[in-house]
Short mmCIF file of C-alpha atoms and ligand atoms in Angstrom, two decimals:
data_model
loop_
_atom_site.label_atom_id
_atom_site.label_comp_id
_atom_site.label_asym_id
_atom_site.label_seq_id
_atom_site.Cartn_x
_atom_site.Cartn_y
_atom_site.Cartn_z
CA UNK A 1 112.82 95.47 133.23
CA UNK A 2 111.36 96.41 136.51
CA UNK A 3 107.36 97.77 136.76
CA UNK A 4 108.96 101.10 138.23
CA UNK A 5 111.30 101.23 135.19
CA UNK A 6 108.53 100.89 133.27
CA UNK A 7 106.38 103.60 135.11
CA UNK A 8 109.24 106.35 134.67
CA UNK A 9 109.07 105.83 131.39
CA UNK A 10 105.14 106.42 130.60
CA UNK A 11 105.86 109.36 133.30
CA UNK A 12 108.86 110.57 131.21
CA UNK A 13 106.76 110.34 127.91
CA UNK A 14 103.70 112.47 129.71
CA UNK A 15 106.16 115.18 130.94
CA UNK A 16 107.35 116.09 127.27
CA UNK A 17 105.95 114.26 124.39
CA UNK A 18 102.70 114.95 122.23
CA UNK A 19 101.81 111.83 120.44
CA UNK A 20 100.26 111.34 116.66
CA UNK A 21 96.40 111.14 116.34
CA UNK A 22 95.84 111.06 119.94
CA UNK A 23 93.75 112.92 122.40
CA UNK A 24 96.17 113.22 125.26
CA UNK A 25 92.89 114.02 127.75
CA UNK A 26 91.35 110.89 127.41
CA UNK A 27 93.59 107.88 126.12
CA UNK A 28 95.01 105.15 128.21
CA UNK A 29 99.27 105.63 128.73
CA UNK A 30 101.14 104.72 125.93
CA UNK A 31 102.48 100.93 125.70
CA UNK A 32 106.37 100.68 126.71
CA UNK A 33 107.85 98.55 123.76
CA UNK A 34 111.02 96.85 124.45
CA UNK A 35 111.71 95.12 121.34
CA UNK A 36 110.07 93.64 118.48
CA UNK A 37 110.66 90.55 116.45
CA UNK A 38 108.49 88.68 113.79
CA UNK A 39 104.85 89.83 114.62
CA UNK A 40 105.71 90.47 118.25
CA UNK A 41 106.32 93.06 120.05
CA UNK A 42 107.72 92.83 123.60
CA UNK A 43 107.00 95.12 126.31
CA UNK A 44 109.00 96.73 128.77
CA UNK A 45 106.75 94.37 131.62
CA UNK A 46 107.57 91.16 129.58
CA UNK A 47 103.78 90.89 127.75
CA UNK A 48 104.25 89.61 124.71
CA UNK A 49 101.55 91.77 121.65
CA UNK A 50 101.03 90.93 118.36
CA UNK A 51 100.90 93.60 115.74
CA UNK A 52 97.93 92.88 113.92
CA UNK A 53 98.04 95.96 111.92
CA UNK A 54 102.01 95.77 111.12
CA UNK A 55 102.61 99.25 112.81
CA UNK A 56 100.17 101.50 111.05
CA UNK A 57 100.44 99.03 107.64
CA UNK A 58 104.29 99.42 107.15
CA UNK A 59 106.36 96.20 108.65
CA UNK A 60 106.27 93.99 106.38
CA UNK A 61 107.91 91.02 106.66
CA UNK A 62 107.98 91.35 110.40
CA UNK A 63 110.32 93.41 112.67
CA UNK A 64 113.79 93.09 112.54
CA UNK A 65 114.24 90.48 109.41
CA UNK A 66 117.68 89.85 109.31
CA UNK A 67 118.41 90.95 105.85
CA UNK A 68 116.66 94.13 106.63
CA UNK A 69 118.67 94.24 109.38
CA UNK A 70 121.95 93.30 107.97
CA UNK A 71 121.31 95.63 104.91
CA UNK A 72 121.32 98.74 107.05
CA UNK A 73 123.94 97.65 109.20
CA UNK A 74 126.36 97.08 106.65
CA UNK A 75 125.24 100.30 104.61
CA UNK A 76 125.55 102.68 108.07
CA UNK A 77 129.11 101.66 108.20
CA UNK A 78 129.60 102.69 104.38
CA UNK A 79 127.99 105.86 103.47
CA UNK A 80 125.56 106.81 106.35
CA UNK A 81 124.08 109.87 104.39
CA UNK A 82 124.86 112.45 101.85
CA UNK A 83 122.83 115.30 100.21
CA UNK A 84 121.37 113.86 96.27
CA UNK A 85 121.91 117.22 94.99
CA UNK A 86 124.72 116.66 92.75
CA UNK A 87 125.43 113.53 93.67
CA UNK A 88 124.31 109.62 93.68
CA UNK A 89 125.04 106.38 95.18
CA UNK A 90 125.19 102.87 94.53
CA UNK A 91 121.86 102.23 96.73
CA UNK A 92 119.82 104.98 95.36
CA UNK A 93 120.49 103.61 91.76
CA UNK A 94 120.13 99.74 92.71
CA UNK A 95 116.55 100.38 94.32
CA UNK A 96 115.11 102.78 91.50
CA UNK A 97 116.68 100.31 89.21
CA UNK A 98 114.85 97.23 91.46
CA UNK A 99 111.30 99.26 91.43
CA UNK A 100 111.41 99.67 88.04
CA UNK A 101 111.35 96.49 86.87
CA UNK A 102 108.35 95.21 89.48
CA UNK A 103 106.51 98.32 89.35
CA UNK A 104 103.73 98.73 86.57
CA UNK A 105 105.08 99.47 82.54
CA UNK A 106 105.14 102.62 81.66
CA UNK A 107 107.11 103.92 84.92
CA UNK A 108 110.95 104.85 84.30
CA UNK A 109 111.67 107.61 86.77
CA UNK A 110 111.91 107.56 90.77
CA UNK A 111 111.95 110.64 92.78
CA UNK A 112 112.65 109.83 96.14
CA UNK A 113 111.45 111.20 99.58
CA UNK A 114 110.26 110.22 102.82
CA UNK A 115 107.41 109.82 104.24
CA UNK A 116 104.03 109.00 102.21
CA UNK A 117 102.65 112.34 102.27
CA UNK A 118 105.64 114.05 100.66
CA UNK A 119 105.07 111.27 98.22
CA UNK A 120 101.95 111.99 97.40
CA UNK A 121 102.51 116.39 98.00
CA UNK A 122 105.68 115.77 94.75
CA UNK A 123 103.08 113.98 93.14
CA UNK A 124 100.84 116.84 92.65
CA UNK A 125 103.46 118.80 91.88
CA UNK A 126 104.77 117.19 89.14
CA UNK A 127 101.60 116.93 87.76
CA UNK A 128 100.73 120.94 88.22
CA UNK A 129 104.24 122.14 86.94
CA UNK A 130 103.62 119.86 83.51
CA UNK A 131 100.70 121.57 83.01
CA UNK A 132 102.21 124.67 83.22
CA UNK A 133 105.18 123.82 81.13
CA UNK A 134 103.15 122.37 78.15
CA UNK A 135 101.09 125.45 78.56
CA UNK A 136 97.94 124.75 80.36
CA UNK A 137 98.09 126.59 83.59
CA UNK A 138 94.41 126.82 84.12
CA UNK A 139 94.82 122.35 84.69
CA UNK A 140 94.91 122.79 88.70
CA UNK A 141 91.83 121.06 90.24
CA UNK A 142 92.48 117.53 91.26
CA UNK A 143 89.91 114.80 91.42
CA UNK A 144 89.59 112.74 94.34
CA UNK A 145 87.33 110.63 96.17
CA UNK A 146 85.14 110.48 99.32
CA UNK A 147 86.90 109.03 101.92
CA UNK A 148 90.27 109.70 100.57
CA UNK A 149 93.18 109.73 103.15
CA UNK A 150 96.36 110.89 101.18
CA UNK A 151 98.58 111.87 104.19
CA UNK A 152 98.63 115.31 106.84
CA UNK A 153 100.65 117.58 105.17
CA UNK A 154 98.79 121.00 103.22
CA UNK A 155 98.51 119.13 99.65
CA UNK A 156 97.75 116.15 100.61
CA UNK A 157 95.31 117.41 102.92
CA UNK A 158 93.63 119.29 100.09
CA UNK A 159 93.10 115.97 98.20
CA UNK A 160 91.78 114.20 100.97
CA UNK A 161 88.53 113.64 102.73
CA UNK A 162 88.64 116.84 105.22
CA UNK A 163 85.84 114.99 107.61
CA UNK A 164 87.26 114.72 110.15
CA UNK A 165 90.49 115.32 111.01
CA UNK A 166 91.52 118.28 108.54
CA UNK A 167 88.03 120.50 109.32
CA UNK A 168 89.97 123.41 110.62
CA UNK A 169 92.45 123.51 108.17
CA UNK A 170 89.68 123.02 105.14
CA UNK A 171 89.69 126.53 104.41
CA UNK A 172 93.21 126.92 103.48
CA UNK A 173 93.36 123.59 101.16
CA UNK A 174 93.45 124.14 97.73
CA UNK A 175 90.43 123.61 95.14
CA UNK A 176 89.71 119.78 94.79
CA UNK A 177 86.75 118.08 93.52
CA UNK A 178 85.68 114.63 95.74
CA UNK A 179 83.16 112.37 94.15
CA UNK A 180 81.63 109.22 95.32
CA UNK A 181 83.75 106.15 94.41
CA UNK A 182 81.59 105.11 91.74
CA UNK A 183 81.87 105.60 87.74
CA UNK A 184 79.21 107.96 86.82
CA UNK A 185 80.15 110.24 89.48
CA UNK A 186 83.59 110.80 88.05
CA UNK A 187 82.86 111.04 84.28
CA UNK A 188 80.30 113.51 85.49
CA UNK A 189 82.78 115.60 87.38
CA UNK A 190 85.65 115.51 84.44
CA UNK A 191 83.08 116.60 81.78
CA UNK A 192 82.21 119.33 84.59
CA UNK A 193 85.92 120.60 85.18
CA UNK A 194 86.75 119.85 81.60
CA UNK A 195 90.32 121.42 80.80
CA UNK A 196 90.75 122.71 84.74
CA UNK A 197 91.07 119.07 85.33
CA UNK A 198 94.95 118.39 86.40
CA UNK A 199 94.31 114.80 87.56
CA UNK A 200 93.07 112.05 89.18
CA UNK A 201 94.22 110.59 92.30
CA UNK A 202 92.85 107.56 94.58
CA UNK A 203 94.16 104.74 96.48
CA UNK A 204 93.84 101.76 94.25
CA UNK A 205 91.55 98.75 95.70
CA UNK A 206 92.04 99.49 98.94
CA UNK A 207 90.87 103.03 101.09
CA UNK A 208 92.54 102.71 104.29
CA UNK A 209 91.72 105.25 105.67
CA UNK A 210 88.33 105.89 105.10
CA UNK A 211 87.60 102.09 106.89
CA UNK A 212 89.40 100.12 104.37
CA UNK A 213 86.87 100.29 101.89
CA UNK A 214 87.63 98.16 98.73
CA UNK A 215 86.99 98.68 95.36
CA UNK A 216 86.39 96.24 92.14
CA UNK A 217 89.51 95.55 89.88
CA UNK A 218 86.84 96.59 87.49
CA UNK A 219 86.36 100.15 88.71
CA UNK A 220 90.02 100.76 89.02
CA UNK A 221 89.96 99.86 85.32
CA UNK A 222 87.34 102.18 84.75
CA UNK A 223 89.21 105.10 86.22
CA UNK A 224 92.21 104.35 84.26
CA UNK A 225 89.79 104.22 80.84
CA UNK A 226 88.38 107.92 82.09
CA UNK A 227 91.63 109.20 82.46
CA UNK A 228 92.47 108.08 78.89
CA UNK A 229 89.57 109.31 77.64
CA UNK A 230 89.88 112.83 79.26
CA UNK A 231 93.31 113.26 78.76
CA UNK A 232 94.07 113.48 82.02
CA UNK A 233 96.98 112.09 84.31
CA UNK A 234 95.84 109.33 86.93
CA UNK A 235 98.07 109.34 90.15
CA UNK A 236 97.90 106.16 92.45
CA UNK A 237 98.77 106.36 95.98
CA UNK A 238 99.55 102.74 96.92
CA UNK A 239 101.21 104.16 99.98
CA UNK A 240 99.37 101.76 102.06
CA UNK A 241 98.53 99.04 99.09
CA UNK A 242 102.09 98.73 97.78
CA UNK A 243 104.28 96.00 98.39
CA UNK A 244 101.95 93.15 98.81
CA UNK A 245 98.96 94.24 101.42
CA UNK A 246 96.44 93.20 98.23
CA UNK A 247 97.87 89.65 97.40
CA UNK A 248 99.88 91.30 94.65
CA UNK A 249 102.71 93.16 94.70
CA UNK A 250 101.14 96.13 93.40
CA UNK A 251 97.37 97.32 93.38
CA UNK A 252 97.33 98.46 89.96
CA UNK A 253 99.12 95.39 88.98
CA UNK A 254 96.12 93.62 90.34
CA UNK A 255 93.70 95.68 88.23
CA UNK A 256 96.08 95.25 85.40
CA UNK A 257 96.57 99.01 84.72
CA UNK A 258 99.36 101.17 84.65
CA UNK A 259 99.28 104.91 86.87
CA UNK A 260 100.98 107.48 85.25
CA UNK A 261 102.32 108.48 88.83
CA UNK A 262 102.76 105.99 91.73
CA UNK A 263 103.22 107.12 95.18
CA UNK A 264 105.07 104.33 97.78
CA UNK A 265 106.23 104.78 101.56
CA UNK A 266 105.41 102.50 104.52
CA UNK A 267 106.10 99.23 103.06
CA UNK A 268 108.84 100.30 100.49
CA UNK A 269 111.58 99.60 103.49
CA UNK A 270 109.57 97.04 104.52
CA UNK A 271 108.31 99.51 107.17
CA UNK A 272 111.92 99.74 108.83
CA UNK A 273 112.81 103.15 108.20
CA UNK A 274 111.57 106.24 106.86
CA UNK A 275 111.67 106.66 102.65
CA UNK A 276 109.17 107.05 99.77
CA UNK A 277 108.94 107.49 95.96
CA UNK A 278 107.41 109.08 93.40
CA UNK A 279 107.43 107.16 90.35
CA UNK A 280 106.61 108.36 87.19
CA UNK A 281 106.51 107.92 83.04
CA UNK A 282 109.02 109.31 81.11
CA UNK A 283 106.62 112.09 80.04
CA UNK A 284 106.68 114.06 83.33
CA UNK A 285 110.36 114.61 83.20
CA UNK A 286 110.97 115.51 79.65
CA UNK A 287 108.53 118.46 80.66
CA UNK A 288 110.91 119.69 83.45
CA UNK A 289 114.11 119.29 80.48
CA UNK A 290 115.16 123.06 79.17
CA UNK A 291 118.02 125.25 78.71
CA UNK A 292 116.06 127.24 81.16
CA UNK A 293 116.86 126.89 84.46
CA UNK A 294 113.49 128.02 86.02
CA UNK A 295 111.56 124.64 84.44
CA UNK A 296 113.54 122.73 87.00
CA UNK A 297 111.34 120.57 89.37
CA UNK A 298 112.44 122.54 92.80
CA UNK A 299 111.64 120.18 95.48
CA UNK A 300 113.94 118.07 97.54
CA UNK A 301 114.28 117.16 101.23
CA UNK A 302 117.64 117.40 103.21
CA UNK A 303 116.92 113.22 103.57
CA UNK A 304 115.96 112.62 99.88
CA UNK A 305 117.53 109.10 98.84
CA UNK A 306 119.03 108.46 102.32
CA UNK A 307 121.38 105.39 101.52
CA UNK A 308 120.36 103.33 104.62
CA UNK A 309 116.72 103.65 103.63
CA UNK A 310 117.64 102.85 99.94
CA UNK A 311 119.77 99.80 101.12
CA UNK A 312 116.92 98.62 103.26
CA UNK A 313 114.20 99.02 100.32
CA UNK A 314 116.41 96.99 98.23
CA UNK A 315 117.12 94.18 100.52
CA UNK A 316 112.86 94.58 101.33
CA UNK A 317 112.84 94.21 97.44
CA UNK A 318 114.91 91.19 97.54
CA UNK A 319 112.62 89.61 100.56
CA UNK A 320 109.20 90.03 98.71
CA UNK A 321 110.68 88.06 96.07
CA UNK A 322 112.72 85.02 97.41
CA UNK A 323 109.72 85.04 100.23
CA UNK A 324 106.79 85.73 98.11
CA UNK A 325 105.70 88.27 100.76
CA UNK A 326 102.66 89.04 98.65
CA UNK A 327 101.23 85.18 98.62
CA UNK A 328 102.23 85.25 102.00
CA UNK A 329 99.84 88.16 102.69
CA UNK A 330 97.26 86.62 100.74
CA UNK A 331 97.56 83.51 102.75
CA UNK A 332 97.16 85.43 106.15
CA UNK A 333 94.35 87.59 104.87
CA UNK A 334 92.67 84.08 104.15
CA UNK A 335 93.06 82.74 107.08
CA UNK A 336 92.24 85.32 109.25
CA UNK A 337 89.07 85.67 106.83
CA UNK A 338 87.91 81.82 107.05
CA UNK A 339 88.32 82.72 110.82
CA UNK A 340 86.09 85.43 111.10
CA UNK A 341 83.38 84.36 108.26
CA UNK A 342 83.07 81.31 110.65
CA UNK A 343 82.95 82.76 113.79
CA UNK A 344 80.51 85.49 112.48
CA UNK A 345 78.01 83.56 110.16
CA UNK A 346 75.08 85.48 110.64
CA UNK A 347 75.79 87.45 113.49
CA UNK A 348 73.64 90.85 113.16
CA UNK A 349 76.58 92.95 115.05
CA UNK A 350 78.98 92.42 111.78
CA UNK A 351 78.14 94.36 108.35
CA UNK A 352 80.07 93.66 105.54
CA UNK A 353 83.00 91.31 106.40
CA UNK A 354 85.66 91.65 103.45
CA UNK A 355 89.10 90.76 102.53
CA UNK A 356 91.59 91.83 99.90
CA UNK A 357 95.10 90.10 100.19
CA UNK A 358 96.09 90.27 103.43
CA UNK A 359 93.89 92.74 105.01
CA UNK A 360 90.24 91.66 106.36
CA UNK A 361 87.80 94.12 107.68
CA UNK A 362 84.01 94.50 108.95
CA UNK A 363 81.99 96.86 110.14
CA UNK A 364 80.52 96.52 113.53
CA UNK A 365 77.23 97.95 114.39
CA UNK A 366 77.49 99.70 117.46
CA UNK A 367 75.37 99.45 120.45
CA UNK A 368 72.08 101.54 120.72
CA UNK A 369 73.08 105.00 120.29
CA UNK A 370 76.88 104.89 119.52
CA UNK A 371 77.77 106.86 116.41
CA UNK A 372 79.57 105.29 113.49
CA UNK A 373 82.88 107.08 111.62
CA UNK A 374 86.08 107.36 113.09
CA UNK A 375 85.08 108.94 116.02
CA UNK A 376 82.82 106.26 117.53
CA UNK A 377 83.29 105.99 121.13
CA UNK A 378 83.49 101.99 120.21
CA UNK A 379 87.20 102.92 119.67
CA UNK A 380 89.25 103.05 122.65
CA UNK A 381 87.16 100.31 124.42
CA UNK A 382 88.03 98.11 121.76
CA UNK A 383 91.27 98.91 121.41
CA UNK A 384 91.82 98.04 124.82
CA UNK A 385 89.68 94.81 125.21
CA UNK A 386 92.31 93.75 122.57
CA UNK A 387 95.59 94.79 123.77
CA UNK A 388 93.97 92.90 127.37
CA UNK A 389 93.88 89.67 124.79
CA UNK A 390 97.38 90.13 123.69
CA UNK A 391 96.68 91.76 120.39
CA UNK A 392 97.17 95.11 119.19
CA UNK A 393 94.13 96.59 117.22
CA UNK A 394 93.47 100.21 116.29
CA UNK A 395 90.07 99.86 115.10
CA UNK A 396 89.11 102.78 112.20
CA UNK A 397 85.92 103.71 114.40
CA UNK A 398 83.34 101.20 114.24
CA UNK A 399 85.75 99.16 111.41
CA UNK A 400 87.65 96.46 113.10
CA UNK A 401 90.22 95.06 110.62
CA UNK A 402 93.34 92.96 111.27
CA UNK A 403 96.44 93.82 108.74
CA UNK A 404 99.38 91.81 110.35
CA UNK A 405 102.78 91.56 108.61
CA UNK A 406 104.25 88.42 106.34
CA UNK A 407 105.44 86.73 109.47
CA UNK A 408 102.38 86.18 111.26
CA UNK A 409 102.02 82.37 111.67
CA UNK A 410 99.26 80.49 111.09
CA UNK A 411 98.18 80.26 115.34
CA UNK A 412 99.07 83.94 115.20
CA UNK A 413 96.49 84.65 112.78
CA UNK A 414 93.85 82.23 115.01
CA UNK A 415 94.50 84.35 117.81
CA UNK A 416 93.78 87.89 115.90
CA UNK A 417 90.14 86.10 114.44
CA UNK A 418 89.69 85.04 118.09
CA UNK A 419 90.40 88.32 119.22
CA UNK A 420 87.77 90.50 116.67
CA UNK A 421 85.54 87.38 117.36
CA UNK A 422 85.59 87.95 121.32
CA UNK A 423 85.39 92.33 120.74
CA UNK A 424 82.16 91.40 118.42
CA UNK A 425 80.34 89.86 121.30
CA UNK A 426 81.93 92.90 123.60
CA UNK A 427 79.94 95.10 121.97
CA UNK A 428 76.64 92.50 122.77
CA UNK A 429 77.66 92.96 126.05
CA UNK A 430 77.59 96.91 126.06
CA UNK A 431 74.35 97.09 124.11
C1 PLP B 1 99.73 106.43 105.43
C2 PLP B 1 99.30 106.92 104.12
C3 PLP B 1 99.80 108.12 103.60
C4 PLP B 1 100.71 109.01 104.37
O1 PLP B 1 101.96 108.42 104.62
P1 PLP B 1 102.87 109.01 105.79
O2 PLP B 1 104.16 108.29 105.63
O3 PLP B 1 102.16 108.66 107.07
O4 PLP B 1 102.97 110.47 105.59
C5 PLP B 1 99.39 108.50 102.33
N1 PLP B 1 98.55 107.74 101.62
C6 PLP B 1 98.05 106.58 102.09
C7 PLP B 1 97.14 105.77 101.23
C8 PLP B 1 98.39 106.13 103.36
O5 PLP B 1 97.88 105.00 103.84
#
């Protein structure tokens, strides 16, 4: 492609488009990408990028795995999409009956969707109508924790952190009580909200989010003992955990615990096309079963189950297994780690350098004066430093953290540590 092809394009896409979390006065033109393959991603000028955070944490096994790619191919050509109202189809069945057996025990139901907030939005829902069914209507506060990033849409806002993107919208988000992630914050909150408590919901091990902040299997344990001990269903939104990013397929099969509602998206096609779950225990839909028409669960989306996106989750399914895409992970994560705990022994820029699976993380202190939190001005210089190194980085504010998909070889990963390594000593430079 030519550099004036390339040109029109970025001109075409700032005549008429308005892009996702971005600030259209200030940020540099969007990149041109050509293609993708493995952990590259080709521009329309011939520069080669890695994805070192697996296109906002959903390719998983890279781009365009060919039996990703053969499993939507061939399913396009057999049923391309019809309404689940009424009816079913061999991929919808397959996958749910595929989760089920890797997922957590206690799961037996899949409610499908897609996109990760939905997930998390039917989630709540569930959880509220039950409540009402077995005839505690005044169970409608959720529990939540700082930081919490649960998706954009109105629910999910409401059981997220509001600071900062949702501040304008904060006072039209339902009631929800956020704690500090930390054990005697919650007990104190459920024995405050007692029975107006409707549930618990957090992103197991890992907030992305919020600067991917990581917990202890042990606290993720203690939730799940609270929630026994209150009574009180405990939702996990492994939206961005699920799938492998920890080193195990599942968070919460980490932590050896069991959610009574699991939320999934982004890597559940192994990032290649737009679908999500809700999975739940047996429980929640015997409350929904009655010879009254009105205790139906009405929710659905004109693309629930979409059979390409169910065909692609199962053939993701199929990948994670014969690939071990969760050691894989692991293995990157480590790497990558090793890297950076080398290159960064006691460097007084870097707070805080931590790993889980396949994601590493630090905080950077930023020069004299520049604010922390998502906003730091650190951002888009960093951002860009990177991309000028052949990596693609979207630093969480002042968090720099590399999340690259099960493809990324072993000189790949070099090159991301070498990368954060050489942004680290950037930000020398600036103070
Ligand atoms: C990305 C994300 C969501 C939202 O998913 P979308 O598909 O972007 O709507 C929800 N929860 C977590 C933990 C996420 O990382």
């Amino acid at each position: 492609m030519t550099n004036e092809r390339q040109g029109d394009l970025v001109a075409r896409d700032r005549a008429h488009l308005w892009h996702p979390y971005t600030q259209h006065a200030t940020e540099a033109a969007p990149l041109p990408v050509a293609s993708a393959s493995g952990s590259i991603l080709r521009l329309e000028d011939g520069r080669e990028v890695i994805d070192a955070i697996s296109s906002w944490w959903a390719t998983l096994h890279g781009h365009g795995h060919p039996q990703l790619v053969a499993a939507m191919r061939n399913q396009v050509e057999t049923l391309d999409h019809v309404l689940f109202a009424g009816t079913t189809h061999e991929p919808a069945v397959a996958l749910a009956e595929g989760l089920l057996e890797v997922v957590p025990a206690g799961l037996t139901r899949v409610f499908y969707s897609d996109n990760g907030s939905t997930a998390v939005e039917v989630a709540l829902k569930m959880v509220r109508q039950t409540w009402c069914h077995s005839g505690e209507p005044q169970r409608r506060i959720f529990l939540c924790l700082d930081g919490a990033y649960h998706g954009d849409t109105f629910g999910s806002m409401a059981v997220g952190d509001p600071d900062p993107f949702f501040l304008p919208f904060e006072p039209m988000l339902f009631e929800a009580r956020r704690v500090p992630a930390q054990a005697e914050a919650i007990h104190q909150a459920l024995e405050e909200l007692g029975d107006r408590c409707a549930g618990v919901i957090f992103e197991p091990l890992v907030q992305g989010a919020a600067g991917m902040q990581m917990q202890t299997v042990a606290f993720v344990q203690e939730l799940r003992e609270q929630c026994d001990r209150f009574g009180i269903p405990l939702i996990a939104d492994e939206v961005m955990t699920g799938f492998g990013r920890t080193g195990s397929l599942f968070a919460c099969g980490k932590a050896e615990i069991s959610p009574d509602i699991l939320c999934l998206a982004k890597g559940l096609t192994g990032g290649s096309f737009p679908l999500s779950a809700t999975l739940t225990s047996e429980r929640f839909f015997n409350a929904f079963l009655s010879e009254d028409r009105t205790r139906a669960f009405f929710h659905g989306h004109t693309f629930t189950a979409n059979p390409i996106g169910c065909a692609v989750g199962l053939a993701s399914l199929e990948v994670c297994r014969r690939e071990d895409t969760p050691g894989r992970l692991e293995n990157i994560g480590s790497t990558i780690h090793a890297s950076l705990a080398r290159g960064l022994a006691n460097n007084p820029r870097v707070e805080n350098l931590r790993r889980m699976g396949g994601i590493a993380a630090m905080d950077l202190v930023p020069p004299g004066g520049m604010e922390r939190g998502y906003l730091s001005s650190l951002q888009p210089a960093l951002r860009a430093a990177a991309l000028e190194r052949g990596v693609l980085l979207r630093p969480l504010g002042n968090v720099l953290y590399a999340l690259p998909p099960a493809s990324t070889t072993v000189d790949q990963c070099e090159r991301i540590a070498e990368v954060m390594i050489e942004l680290v000593a950037l930000c020398d430079e600036k103070a």
